[in-house]
Short mmCIF file of C-alpha atoms in Angstrom, two decimals:
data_model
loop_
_atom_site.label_atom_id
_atom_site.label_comp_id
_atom_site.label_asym_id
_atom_site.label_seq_id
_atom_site.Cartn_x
_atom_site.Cartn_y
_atom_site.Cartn_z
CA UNK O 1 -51.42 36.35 -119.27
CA UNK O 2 -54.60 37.98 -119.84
CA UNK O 3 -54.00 40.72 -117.51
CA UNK O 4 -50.89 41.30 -119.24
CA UNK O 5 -52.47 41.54 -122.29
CA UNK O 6 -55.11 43.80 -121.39
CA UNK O 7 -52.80 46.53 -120.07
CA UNK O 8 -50.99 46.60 -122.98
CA UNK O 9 -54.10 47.19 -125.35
CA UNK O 10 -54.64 50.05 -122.85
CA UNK O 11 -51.18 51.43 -122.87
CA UNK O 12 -51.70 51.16 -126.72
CA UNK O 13 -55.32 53.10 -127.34
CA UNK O 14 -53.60 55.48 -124.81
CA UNK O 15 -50.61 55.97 -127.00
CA UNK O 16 -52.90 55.97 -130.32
CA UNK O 17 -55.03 59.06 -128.32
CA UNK O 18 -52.46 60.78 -127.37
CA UNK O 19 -50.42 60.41 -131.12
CA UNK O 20 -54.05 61.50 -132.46
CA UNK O 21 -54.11 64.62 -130.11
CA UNK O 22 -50.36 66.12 -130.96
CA UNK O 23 -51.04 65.04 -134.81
CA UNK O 24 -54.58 67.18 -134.30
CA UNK O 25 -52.87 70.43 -132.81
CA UNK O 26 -49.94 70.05 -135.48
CA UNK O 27 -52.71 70.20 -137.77
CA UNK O 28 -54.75 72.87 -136.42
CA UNK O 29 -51.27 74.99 -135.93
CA UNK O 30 -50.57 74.53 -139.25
CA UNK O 31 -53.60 75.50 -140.46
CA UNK O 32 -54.20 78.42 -138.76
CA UNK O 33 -50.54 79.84 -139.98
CA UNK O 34 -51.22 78.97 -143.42
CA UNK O 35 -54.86 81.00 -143.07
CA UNK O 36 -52.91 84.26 -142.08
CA UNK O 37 -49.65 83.64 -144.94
CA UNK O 38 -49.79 85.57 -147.93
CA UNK O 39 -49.10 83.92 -151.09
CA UNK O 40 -50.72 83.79 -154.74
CA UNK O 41 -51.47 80.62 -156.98
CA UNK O 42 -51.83 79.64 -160.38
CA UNK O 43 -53.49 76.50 -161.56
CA UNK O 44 -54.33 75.40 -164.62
CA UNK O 45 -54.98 71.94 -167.01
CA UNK O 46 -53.84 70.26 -170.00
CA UNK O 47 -55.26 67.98 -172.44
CA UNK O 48 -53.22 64.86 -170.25
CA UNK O 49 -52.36 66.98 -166.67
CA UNK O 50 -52.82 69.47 -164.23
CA UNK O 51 -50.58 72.08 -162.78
CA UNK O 52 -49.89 74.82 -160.05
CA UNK O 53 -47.34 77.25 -159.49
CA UNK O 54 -47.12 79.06 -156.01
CA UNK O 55 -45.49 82.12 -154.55
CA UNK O 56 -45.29 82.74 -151.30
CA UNK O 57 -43.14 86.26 -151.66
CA UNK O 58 -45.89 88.72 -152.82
CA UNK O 59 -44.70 91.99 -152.34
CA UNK O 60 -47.44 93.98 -150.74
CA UNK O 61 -47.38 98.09 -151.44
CA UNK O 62 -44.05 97.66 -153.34
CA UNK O 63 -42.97 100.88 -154.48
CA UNK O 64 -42.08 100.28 -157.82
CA UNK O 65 -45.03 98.46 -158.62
CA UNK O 66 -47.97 99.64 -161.20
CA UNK O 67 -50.66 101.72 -160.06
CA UNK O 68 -53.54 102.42 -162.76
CA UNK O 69 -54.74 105.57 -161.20
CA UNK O 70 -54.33 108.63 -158.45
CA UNK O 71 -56.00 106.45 -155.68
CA UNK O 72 -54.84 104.60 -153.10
CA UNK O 73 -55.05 101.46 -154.51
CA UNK O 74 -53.55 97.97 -152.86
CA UNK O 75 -50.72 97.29 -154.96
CA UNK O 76 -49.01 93.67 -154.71
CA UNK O 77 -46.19 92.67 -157.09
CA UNK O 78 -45.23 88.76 -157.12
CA UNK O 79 -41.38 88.04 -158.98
CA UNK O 80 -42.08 85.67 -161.63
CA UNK O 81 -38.95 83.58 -160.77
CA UNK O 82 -40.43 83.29 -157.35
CA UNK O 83 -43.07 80.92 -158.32
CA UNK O 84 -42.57 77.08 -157.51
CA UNK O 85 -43.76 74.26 -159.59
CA UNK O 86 -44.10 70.48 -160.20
CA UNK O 87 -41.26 70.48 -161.50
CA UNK O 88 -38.11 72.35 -163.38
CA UNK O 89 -39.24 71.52 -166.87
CA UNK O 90 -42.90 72.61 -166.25
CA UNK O 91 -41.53 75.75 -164.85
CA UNK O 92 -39.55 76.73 -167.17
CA UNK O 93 -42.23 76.81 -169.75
CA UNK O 94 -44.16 78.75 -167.22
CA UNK O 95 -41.19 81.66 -167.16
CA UNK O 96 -41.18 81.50 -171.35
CA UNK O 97 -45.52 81.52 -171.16
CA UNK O 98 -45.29 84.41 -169.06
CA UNK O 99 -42.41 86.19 -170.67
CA UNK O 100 -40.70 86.30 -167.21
CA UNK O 101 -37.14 87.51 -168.99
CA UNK O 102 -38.74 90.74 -170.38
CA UNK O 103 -41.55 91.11 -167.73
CA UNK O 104 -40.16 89.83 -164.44
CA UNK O 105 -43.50 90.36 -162.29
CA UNK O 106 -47.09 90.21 -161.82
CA UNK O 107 -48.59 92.73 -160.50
CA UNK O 108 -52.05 93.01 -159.18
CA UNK O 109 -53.98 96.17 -157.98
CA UNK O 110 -57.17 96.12 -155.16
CA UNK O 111 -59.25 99.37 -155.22
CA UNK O 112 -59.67 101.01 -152.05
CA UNK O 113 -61.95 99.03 -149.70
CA UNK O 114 -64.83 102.11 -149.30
CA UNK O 115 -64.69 101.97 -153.32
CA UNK O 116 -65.52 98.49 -152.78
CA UNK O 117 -69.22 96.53 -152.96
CA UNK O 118 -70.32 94.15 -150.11
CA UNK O 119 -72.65 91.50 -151.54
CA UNK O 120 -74.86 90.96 -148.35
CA UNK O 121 -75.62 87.93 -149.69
CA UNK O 122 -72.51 86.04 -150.20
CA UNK O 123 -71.02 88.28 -147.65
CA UNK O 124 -68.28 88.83 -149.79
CA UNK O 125 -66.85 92.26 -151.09
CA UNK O 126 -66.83 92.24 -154.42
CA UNK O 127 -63.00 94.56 -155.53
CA UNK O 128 -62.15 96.05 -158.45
CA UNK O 129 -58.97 94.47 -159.45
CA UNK O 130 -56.14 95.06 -162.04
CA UNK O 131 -54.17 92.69 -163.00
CA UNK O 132 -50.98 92.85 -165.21
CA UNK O 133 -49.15 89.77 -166.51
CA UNK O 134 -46.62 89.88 -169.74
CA UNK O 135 -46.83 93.29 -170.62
CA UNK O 136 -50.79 93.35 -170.58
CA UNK O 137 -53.47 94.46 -168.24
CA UNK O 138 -57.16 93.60 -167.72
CA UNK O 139 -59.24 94.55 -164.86
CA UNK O 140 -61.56 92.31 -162.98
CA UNK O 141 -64.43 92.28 -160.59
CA UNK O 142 -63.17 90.09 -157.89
CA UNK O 143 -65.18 88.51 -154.63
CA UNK O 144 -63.66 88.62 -151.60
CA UNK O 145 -63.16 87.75 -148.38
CA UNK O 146 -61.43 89.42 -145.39
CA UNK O 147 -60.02 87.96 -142.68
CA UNK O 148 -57.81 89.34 -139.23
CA UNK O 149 -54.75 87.85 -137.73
CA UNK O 150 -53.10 88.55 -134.14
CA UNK O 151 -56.12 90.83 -133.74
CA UNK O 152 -55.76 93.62 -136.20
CA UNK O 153 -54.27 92.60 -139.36
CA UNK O 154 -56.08 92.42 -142.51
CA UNK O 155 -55.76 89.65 -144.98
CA UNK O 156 -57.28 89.82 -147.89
CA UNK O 157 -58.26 86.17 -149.54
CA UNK O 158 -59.91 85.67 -153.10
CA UNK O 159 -60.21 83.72 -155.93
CA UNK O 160 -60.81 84.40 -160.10
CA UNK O 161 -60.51 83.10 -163.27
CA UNK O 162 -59.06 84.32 -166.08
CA UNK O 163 -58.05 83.48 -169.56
CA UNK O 164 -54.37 83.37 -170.94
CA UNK O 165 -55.55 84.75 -173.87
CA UNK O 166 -56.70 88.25 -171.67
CA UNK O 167 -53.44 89.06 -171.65
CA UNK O 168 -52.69 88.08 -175.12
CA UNK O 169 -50.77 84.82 -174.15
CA UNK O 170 -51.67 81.74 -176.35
CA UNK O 171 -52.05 78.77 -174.72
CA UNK O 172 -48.65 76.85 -174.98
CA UNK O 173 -48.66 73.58 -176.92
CA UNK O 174 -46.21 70.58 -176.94
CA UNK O 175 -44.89 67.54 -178.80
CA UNK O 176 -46.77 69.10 -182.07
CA UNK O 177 -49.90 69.80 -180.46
CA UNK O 178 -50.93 66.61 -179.18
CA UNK O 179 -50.12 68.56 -175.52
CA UNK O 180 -52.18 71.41 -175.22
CA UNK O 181 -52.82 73.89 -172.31
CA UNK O 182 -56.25 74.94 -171.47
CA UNK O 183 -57.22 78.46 -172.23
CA UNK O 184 -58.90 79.21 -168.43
CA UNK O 185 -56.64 79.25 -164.90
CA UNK O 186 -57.73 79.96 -162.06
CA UNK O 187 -55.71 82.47 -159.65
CA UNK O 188 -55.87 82.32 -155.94
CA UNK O 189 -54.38 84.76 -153.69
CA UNK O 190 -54.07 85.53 -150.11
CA UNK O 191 -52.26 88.80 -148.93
CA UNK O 192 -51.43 90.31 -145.45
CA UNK O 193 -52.20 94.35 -145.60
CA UNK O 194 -51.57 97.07 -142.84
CA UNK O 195 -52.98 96.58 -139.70
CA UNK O 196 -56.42 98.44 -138.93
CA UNK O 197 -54.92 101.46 -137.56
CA UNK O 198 -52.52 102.32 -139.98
CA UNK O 199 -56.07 101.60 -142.58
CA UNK O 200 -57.89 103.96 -140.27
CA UNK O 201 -55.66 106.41 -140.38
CA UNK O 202 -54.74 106.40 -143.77
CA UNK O 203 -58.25 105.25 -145.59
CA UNK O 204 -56.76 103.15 -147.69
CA UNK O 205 -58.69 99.63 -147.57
#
């Protein structure tokens, strides 16, 4: 009876290892795909919550998208309706904050890299960036990070904040004020650029 029992705690720490090891490289897969996905988030708080909305369609060097100047700059759009959210009702009032109906994207534009300053401390490069949300524009100083995937592409991974009230957006308030949205979010983005050689070539980023 004993010897019964004993293989089967032995079959079962097996099992439990081996579970542990597929769960660990499911993991590490996932996380390694996620590191190299574009995708841009907003996050903010209220008075009684917290909130994000996510995009994972950010269109990189779209053609119709806003460039500030003659240079070369990095320019992503993101399609307001895009964005997911806790839920329906929460984004909804994200479209109407961002007047999504009348200004249907974000769009954000990354100086050229050699315009760029590397802080050798944080090892970050810190990029010129222009952001325009709801009709309005403000330019930013943003820290960055750059990463490669499969070998040669670029992604580009940072992280600001920024006030609603930058772009002239008050900060929505419900149930006669007793909800009320903070003033600061933060915005986190990720985004896959060309591949070294085409920035060689082209001296882009």
């Amino acid at each position: 009876m004993k010897g019964k029992i004993l293989t089967y705690l032995i079959l079962l720490t097996a099992t439990s290892l081996i579970s542990f090891d597929i769960t660990a490289n499911d993991k590490k897969g996932t996380r390694e795909e996620a590191e190299c996905e574009s995708y841009v988030s907003i996050q903010g708080s209220s008075n009684v919550n917290q909130f994000q909305f996510i995009s994972y369609n950010p269109e990189v060097n779209n053609r119709t998208a806003k460039n500030p100047g003659k240079e070369p700059y990095q320019n992503i759009q993101i399609p307001v309706y895009d964005f997911s959210g806790p839920n329906n009702r929460m984004l909804n009032d994200f479209y109407k904050m961002v007047n999504a109906s009348q200004y249907p994207n974000i769009n954000i534009n990354i100086e050229p890299r050699e315009l760029a300053d590397f802080d050798e401390t944080t090892g970050m490069t810190n990029f010129r960036t222009k952001i325009f949300i709801a009709g309005n524009s403000r330019e930013y100083i943003v820290p960055c990070r750059i990463i490669f995937c499969d070998g040669e592409v670029p992604v580009l991974k940072g992280e600001l904040k920024v006030e609603l009230t930058d772009f002239e957006i008050a900060p929505p308030t419900k149930i006669f004020g007793a909800i009320k949205v903070d003033n600061e979010v933060f915005i986190n983005f990720a985004f896959r650029l060309q591949s070294k050689k085409t920035l060689t070539e082209n001296a882009t980023f």
